[in-house]
PDB file of C-alpha atoms in Angstrom:
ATOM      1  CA  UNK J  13      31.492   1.973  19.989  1.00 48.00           C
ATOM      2  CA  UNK J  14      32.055  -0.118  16.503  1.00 47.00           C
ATOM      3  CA  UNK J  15      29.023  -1.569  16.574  1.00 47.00           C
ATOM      4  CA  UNK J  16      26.719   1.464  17.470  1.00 43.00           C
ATOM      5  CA  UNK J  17      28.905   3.116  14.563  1.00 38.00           C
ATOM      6  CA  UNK J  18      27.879   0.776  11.926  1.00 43.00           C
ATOM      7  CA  UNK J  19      24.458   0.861  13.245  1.00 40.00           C
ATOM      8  CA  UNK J  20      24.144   4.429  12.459  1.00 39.00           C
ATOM      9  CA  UNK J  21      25.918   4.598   9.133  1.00 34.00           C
ATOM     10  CA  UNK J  22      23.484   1.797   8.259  1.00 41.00           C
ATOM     11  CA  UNK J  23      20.805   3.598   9.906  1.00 37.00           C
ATOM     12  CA  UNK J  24      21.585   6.911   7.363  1.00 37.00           C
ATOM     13  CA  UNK J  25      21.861   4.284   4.453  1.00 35.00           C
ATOM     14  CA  UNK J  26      18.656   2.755   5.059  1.00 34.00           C
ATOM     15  CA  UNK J  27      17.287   6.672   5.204  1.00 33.00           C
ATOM     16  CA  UNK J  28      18.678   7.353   1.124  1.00 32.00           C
ATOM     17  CA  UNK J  29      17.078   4.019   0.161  1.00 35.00           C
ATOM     18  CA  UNK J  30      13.413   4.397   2.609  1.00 32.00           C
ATOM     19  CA  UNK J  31      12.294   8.078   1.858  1.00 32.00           C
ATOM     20  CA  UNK J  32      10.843   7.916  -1.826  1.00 33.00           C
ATOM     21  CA  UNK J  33       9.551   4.379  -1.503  1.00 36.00           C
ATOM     22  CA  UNK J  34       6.262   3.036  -1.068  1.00 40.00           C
ATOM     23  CA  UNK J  35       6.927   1.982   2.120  1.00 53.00           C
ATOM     24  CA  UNK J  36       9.172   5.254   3.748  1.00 54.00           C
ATOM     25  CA  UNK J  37       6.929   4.873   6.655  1.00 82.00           C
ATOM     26  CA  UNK J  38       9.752   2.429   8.393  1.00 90.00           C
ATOM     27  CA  UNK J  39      12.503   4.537   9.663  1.00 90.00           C
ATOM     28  CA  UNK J  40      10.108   8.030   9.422  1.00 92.00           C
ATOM     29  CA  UNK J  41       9.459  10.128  12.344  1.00 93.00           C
ATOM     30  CA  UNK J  42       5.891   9.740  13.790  1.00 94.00           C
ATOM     31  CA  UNK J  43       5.623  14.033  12.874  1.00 92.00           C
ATOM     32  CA  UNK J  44       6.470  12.669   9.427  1.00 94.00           C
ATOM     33  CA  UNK J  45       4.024  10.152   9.200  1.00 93.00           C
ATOM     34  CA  UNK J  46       1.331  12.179  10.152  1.00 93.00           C
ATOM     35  CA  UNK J  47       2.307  15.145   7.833  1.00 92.00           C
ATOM     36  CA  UNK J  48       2.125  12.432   4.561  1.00 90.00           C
ATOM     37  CA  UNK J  49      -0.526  10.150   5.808  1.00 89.00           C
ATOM     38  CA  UNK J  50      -2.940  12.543   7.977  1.00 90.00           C
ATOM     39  CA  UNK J  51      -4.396  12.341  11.422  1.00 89.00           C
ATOM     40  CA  UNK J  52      -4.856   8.354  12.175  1.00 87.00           C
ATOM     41  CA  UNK J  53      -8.102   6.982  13.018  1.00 90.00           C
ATOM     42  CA  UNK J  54      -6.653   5.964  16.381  1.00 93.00           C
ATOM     43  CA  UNK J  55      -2.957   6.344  18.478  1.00 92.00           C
ATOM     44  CA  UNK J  56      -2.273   4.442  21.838  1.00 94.00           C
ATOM     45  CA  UNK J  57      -0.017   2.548  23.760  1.00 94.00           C
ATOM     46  CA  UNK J  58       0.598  -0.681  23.363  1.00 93.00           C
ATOM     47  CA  UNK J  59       0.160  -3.082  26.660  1.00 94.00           C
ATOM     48  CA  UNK J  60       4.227  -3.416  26.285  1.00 92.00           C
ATOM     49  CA  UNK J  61       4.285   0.287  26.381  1.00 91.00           C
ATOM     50  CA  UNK J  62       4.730   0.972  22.251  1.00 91.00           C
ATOM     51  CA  UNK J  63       3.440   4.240  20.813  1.00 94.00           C
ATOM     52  CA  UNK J  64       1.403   3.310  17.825  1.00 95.00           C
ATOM     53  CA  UNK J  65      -0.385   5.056  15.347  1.00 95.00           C
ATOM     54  CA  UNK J  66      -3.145   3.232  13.431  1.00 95.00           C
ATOM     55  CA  UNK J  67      -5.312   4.591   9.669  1.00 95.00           C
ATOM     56  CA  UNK J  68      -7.891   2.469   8.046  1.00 94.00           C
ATOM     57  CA  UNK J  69      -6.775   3.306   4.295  1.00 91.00           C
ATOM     58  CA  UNK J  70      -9.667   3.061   1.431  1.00 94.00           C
ATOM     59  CA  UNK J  71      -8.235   0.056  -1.056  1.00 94.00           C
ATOM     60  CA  UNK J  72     -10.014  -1.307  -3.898  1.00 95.00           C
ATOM     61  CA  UNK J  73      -8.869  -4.339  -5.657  1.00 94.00           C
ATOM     62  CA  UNK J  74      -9.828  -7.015  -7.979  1.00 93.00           C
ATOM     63  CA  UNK J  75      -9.547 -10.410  -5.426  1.00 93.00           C
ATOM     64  CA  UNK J  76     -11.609  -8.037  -2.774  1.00 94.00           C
ATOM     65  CA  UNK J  77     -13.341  -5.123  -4.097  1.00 95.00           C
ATOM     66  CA  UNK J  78     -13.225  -1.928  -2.115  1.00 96.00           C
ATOM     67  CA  UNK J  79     -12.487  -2.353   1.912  1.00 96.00           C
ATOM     68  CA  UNK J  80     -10.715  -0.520   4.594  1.00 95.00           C
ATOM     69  CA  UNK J  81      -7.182  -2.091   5.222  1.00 95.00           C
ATOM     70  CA  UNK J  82      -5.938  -1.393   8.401  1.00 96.00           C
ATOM     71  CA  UNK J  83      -1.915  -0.094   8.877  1.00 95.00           C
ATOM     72  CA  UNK J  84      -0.673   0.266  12.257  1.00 96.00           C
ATOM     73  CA  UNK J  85       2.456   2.096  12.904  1.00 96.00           C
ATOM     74  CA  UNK J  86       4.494   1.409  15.665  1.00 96.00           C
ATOM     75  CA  UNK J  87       7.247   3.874  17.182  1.00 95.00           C
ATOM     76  CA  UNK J  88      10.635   3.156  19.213  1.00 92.00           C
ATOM     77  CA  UNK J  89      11.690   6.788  21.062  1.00 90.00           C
ATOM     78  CA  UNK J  90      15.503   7.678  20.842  1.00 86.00           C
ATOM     79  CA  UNK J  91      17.424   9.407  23.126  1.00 87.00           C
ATOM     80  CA  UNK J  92      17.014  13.239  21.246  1.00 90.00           C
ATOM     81  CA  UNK J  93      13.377  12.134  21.632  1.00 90.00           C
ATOM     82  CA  UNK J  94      12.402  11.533  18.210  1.00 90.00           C
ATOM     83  CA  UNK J  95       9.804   8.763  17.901  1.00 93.00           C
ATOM     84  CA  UNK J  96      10.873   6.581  15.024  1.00 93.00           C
ATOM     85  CA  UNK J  97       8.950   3.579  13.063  1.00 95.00           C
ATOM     86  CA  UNK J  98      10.180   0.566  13.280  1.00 94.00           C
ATOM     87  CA  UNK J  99       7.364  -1.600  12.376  1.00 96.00           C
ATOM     88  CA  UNK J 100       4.172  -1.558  11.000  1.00 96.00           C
ATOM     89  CA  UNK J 101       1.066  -4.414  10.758  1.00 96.00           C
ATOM     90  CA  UNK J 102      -1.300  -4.148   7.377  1.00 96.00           C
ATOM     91  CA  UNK J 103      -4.593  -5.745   7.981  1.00 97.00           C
ATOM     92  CA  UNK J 104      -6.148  -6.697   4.764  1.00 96.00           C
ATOM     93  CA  UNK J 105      -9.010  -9.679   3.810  1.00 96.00           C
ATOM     94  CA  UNK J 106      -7.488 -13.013   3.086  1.00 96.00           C
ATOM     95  CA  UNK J 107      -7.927 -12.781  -0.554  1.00 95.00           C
ATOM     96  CA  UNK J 108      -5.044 -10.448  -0.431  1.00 96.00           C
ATOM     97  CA  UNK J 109      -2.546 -13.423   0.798  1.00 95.00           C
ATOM     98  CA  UNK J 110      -2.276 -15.097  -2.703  1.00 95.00           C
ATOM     99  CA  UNK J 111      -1.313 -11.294  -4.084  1.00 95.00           C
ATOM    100  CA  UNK J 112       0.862 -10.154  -1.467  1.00 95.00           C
ATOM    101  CA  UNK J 113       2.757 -13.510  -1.489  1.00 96.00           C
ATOM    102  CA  UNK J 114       3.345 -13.539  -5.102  1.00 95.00           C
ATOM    103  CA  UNK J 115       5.001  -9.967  -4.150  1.00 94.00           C
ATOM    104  CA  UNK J 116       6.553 -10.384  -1.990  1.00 95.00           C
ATOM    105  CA  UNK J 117       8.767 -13.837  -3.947  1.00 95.00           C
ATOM    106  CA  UNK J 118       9.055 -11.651  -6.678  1.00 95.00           C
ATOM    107  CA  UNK J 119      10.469  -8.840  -5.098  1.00 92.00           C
ATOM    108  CA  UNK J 120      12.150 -10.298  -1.905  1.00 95.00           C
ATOM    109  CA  UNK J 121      14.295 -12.876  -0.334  1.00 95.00           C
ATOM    110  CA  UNK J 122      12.071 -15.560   1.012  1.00 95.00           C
ATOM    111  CA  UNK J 123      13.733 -16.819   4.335  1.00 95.00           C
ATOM    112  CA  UNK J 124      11.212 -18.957   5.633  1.00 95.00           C
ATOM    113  CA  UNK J 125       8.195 -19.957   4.731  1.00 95.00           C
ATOM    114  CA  UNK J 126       6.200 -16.728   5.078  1.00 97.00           C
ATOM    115  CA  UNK J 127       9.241 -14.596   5.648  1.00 97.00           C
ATOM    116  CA  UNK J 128      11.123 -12.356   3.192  1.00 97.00           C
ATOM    117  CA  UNK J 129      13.700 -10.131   3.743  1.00 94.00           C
ATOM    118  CA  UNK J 130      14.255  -7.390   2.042  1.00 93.00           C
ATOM    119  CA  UNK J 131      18.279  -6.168   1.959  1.00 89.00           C
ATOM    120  CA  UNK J 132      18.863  -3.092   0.525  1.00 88.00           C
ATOM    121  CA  UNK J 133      16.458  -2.229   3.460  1.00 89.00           C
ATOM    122  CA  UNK J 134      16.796  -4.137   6.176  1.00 90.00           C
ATOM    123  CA  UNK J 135      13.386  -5.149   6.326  1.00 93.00           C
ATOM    124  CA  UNK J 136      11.944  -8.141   7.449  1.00 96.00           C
ATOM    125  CA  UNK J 137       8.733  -9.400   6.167  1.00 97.00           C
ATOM    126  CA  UNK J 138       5.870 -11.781   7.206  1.00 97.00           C
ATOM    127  CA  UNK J 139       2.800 -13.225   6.280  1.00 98.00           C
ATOM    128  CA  UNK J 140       0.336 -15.035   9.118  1.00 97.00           C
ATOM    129  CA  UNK J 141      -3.570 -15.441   8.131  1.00 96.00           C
ATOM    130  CA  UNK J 142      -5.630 -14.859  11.207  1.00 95.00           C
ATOM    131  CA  UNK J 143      -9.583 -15.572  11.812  1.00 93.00           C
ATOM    132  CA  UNK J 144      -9.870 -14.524   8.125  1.00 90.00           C
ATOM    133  CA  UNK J 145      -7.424 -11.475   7.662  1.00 95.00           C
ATOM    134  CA  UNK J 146      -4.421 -11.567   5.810  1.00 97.00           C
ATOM    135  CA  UNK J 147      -1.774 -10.268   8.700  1.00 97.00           C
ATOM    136  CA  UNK J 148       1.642  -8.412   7.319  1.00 97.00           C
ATOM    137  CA  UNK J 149       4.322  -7.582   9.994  1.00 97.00           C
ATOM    138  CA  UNK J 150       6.981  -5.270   8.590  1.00 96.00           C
ATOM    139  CA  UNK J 151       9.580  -5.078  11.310  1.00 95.00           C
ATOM    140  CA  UNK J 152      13.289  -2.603  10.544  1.00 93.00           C
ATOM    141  CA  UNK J 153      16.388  -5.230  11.379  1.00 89.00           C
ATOM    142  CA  UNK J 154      19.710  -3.966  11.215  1.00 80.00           C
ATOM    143  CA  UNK J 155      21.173  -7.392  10.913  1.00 75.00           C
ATOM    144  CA  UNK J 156      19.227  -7.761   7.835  1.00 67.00           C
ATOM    145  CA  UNK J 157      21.422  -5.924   5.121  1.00 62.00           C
ATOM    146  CA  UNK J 158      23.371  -6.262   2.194  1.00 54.00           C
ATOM    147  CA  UNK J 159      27.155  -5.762   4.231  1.00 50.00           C
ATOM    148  CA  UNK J 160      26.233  -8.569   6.101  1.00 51.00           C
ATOM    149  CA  UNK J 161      25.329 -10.853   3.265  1.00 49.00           C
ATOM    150  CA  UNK J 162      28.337 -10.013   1.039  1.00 48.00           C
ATOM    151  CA  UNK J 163      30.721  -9.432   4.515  1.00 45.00           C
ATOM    152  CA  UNK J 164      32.567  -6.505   3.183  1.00 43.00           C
TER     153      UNK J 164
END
């Protein structure tokens, strides 16, 4: 009962720190997502039975120029029903990595070596480079937070 407590308290902390960032979509309901971000380009289930959600996004940068990056949204259900984001994957062309590295060791905790955690929201971040995309996994961990690290 503690420990489903704490997750929930964390859970509404993580809320007051998620909604007016850039990346609220973690935590959001999937109605939410599609009221800010529109209907996706695709939605499906995953072959391990995931809902996900998935927008090609117009970007234009300096490394790459203009290209679609790809953001797929993936959903957990509770028990009230509400389908919830826990994760999402950002597809982008390797001549993002050097960018979104530098970002992310500015900004983050780096764990490993292309991991960051991020713990005022419980966020765990990672870098792969695939057949020449630049692969983010954003992934919600409750045992990634600030109480933890200080043990209050």
């Amino acid at each position: 009962m503690k420990t489903k407590f704490q997750f929930i308290v964390g859970l509404g902390i993580i809320l007051l720190f998620l909604i007016p960032g850039a990346q609220a979509q973690i935590l959001q309901s999937k109605s939410d997502v599609i009221k800010e971000y529109g209907d996706p380009f695709s939605a499906g289930v995953t072959k391990s039975g995931e809902n996900y959600l998935f927008y090609k996004m117009p970007v234009t940068t300096k490394a790459s120029g203009t290209y679609n990056q790809g953001r797929i949204l993936y959903f957990k259900t509770f028990s009230n029903g509400v389908e919830v984001c826990y994760k999402f994957k950002i597809v982008e062309p390797t001549s993002e990595t050097i960018y979104n590295i530098t970002s992310f060791t500015r900004d983050l905790v780096q764990t490993d070596d292309m991991q960051w955690n991020d713990y005022a929201k419980g966020i765990v971040y990672k870098i792969k480079e695939i057949k020449g995309v630049c692969l983010i996994t954003a992934e919600y961990d409750n045992e990634v937070s600030l109480a933890k690290v200080y043990k209050f």
